[in-house]
Tab-separated table of C-alpha atoms and ligand atoms in Angstrom:
chain	number	residue	atom	x	y	z
A	11	UNK	CA	0.000	0.000	0.000
A	12	UNK	CA	1.151	3.552	-0.724
A	13	UNK	CA	-0.342	6.941	0.144
A	14	UNK	CA	-0.437	10.144	-1.880
A	15	UNK	CA	-1.978	13.619	-1.804
A	16	UNK	CA	-2.797	15.236	-5.154
A	17	UNK	CA	-2.727	18.956	-5.776
A	18	UNK	CA	-2.052	20.998	-8.898
A	19	UNK	CA	-1.081	24.672	-8.493
A	20	UNK	CA	-4.253	26.737	-8.894
A	21	UNK	CA	-2.954	28.710	-11.892
A	22	UNK	CA	-2.149	25.465	-13.764
A	23	UNK	CA	-5.456	23.652	-13.266
A	24	UNK	CA	-7.673	22.573	-16.147
A	25	UNK	CA	-4.814	21.858	-18.562
A	26	UNK	CA	-4.570	18.092	-18.175
A	27	UNK	CA	-1.689	18.032	-15.672
A	28	UNK	CA	-3.491	15.813	-13.197
A	29	UNK	CA	-4.855	13.449	-15.845
A	30	UNK	CA	-1.380	12.825	-17.288
A	31	UNK	CA	0.147	12.417	-13.817
A	32	UNK	CA	-2.622	10.027	-12.745
A	33	UNK	CA	-2.166	7.895	-15.889
A	34	UNK	CA	1.588	7.783	-15.224
A	35	UNK	CA	1.087	6.724	-11.597
A	36	UNK	CA	-1.387	3.999	-12.607
A	37	UNK	CA	1.078	2.644	-15.194
A	38	UNK	CA	3.988	2.761	-12.734
A	39	UNK	CA	2.001	1.000	-10.007
A	40	UNK	CA	0.930	-1.726	-12.428
A	41	UNK	CA	4.537	-2.226	-13.595
A	42	UNK	CA	5.664	-2.525	-9.978
A	43	UNK	CA	3.160	-5.289	-9.313
A	44	UNK	CA	0.405	-3.455	-7.445
A	45	UNK	CA	-2.923	-5.200	-8.004
A	46	UNK	CA	-5.259	-2.350	-7.109
A	47	UNK	CA	-5.389	1.343	-6.234
A	48	UNK	CA	-7.601	3.157	-3.755
A	49	UNK	CA	-8.165	6.799	-2.925
A	50	UNK	CA	-10.210	8.561	-0.314
A	51	UNK	CA	-11.909	11.549	-1.975
A	52	UNK	CA	-13.919	14.180	-0.132
A	53	UNK	CA	-17.465	14.021	-1.524
A	54	UNK	CA	-17.596	17.758	-2.282
A	55	UNK	CA	-14.575	17.420	-4.589
A	56	UNK	CA	-16.567	16.810	-7.764
A	57	UNK	CA	-13.626	17.541	-10.071
A	58	UNK	CA	-11.436	14.862	-8.491
A	59	UNK	CA	-14.324	12.346	-8.439
A	60	UNK	CA	-14.956	12.963	-12.162
A	61	UNK	CA	-11.267	12.485	-12.923
A	62	UNK	CA	-10.958	9.189	-11.060
A	63	UNK	CA	-14.215	7.843	-12.516
A	64	UNK	CA	-12.974	8.675	-16.015
A	65	UNK	CA	-9.854	6.623	-15.238
A	66	UNK	CA	-11.840	3.538	-14.241
A	67	UNK	CA	-12.218	4.080	-10.499
A	68	UNK	CA	-15.556	3.504	-8.804
A	69	UNK	CA	-16.959	4.491	-5.432
A	70	UNK	CA	-16.952	1.301	-3.358
A	71	UNK	CA	-17.945	2.885	-0.072
A	72	UNK	CA	-18.743	6.155	1.633
A	73	UNK	CA	-17.778	7.199	5.146
A	74	UNK	CA	-20.271	9.695	6.597
A	75	UNK	CA	-19.113	12.906	8.312
A	76	UNK	CA	-15.478	11.965	7.700
A	77	UNK	CA	-14.105	15.389	6.728
A	78	UNK	CA	-14.621	18.796	8.313
A	79	UNK	CA	-14.992	21.084	5.289
A	80	UNK	CA	-14.218	24.765	5.904
A	81	UNK	CA	-17.596	25.963	4.588
A	82	UNK	CA	-19.787	22.854	4.217
A	83	UNK	CA	-19.141	21.416	7.676
A	84	UNK	CA	-18.896	17.654	8.141
A	85	UNK	CA	-19.052	15.939	4.740
A	86	UNK	CA	-18.632	12.319	3.586
A	87	UNK	CA	-15.514	10.781	2.068
A	88	UNK	CA	-15.786	8.348	-0.838
A	89	UNK	CA	-13.517	5.322	-1.074
A	90	UNK	CA	-12.625	5.045	-4.787
A	91	UNK	CA	-11.007	1.883	-6.144
A	92	UNK	CA	-9.923	0.206	-9.348
A	93	UNK	CA	-8.091	-2.979	-10.217
A	94	UNK	CA	-4.765	-2.527	-11.985
B	11	LIG	C1	-8.407	18.047	-8.685
B	11	LIG	C2	-7.116	18.574	-9.345
B	11	LIG	C3	-5.943	17.731	-8.844
B	11	LIG	C4	-7.263	18.422	-10.880
B	11	LIG	O1	-6.032	18.842	-11.511
B	11	LIG	P1	-6.008	19.408	-13.002
B	11	LIG	O2	-4.609	19.339	-13.506
B	11	LIG	O3	-6.678	20.728	-13.066
B	11	LIG	O4	-6.934	18.342	-13.771
B	11	LIG	P2	-6.945	18.032	-15.317
B	11	LIG	O5	-6.868	19.313	-16.086
B	11	LIG	O6	-5.924	16.989	-15.619
B	11	LIG	O7	-8.417	17.436	-15.506
B	11	LIG	C5	-8.639	16.029	-15.408
B	11	LIG	C6	-10.106	15.757	-15.144
B	11	LIG	O8	-10.455	16.193	-13.832
B	11	LIG	C7	-11.832	16.617	-13.821
B	11	LIG	N1	-11.843	18.010	-13.409
B	11	LIG	C8	-10.785	18.795	-13.140
B	11	LIG	N2	-11.188	19.998	-12.714
B	11	LIG	C9	-12.535	19.978	-12.726
B	11	LIG	C10	-13.550	20.904	-12.373
B	11	LIG	N3	-13.268	22.155	-11.939
B	11	LIG	N4	-14.826	20.529	-12.477
B	11	LIG	C11	-15.165	19.295	-12.927
B	11	LIG	N5	-14.243	18.364	-13.265
B	11	LIG	C12	-12.954	18.708	-13.173
B	11	LIG	C13	-12.364	16.394	-15.192
B	11	LIG	O9	-12.944	15.096	-15.233
B	11	LIG	C14	-11.100	16.422	-16.054
B	11	LIG	O10	-11.321	15.664	-17.197
B	11	LIG	P3	-11.182	16.308	-18.697
B	11	LIG	O11	-9.726	16.211	-18.990
B	11	LIG	O12	-11.999	15.389	-19.517
B	11	LIG	O13	-11.697	17.708	-18.619
B	11	LIG	C15	-6.882	20.084	-9.027
B	11	LIG	O14	-8.072	20.800	-9.304
B	11	LIG	C16	-6.477	20.339	-7.580
B	11	LIG	O15	-5.284	20.307	-7.263
B	11	LIG	N6	-7.465	20.583	-6.690
B	11	LIG	C17	-7.199	20.857	-5.285
B	11	LIG	C18	-6.680	19.633	-4.535
B	11	LIG	C19	-7.566	18.436	-4.732
B	11	LIG	O16	-8.789	18.521	-4.738
B	11	LIG	N7	-6.917	17.272	-4.910
B	11	LIG	C20	-7.601	16.000	-5.132
B	11	LIG	C21	-7.740	15.223	-3.873
B	11	LIG	S1	-8.394	13.601	-4.219
């Protein structure tokens, strides 16, 4: 298992940086023998959820009230997973 946090500088968002990086990480993990990949994604983060779904991840579970959002209060976290 490995952990990662994903953030693209705000003035470079929307240009495909994250998609290319995510594809690279998936390929590298597969080459290194990982069998699956899982992320916890805050449910309000619709952009990240759309990205991971477009790359074959699905929501396999949701933890209620798992993240204290600065404006939305306690929000769920989705567990997103795909086989490699
Ligand atoms: C989420 C984040 C990493 C995306 O990085 P990015 O380089 O702008 O993303 P890309 O340009 O590669 O877009 C990839 C996909 O993400 C989704 N996406 C990105 N920004 C989006 C937005 N504002 N609204 C909806 N979908 C969005 C789309 O599905 C997009 O697919 P497309 O290429 O078909 O348009 C970036 O916005 C970020 O750093 N956000 C703050 C930190 C964060 O939320 N990290 C994720 C934690 S799981």
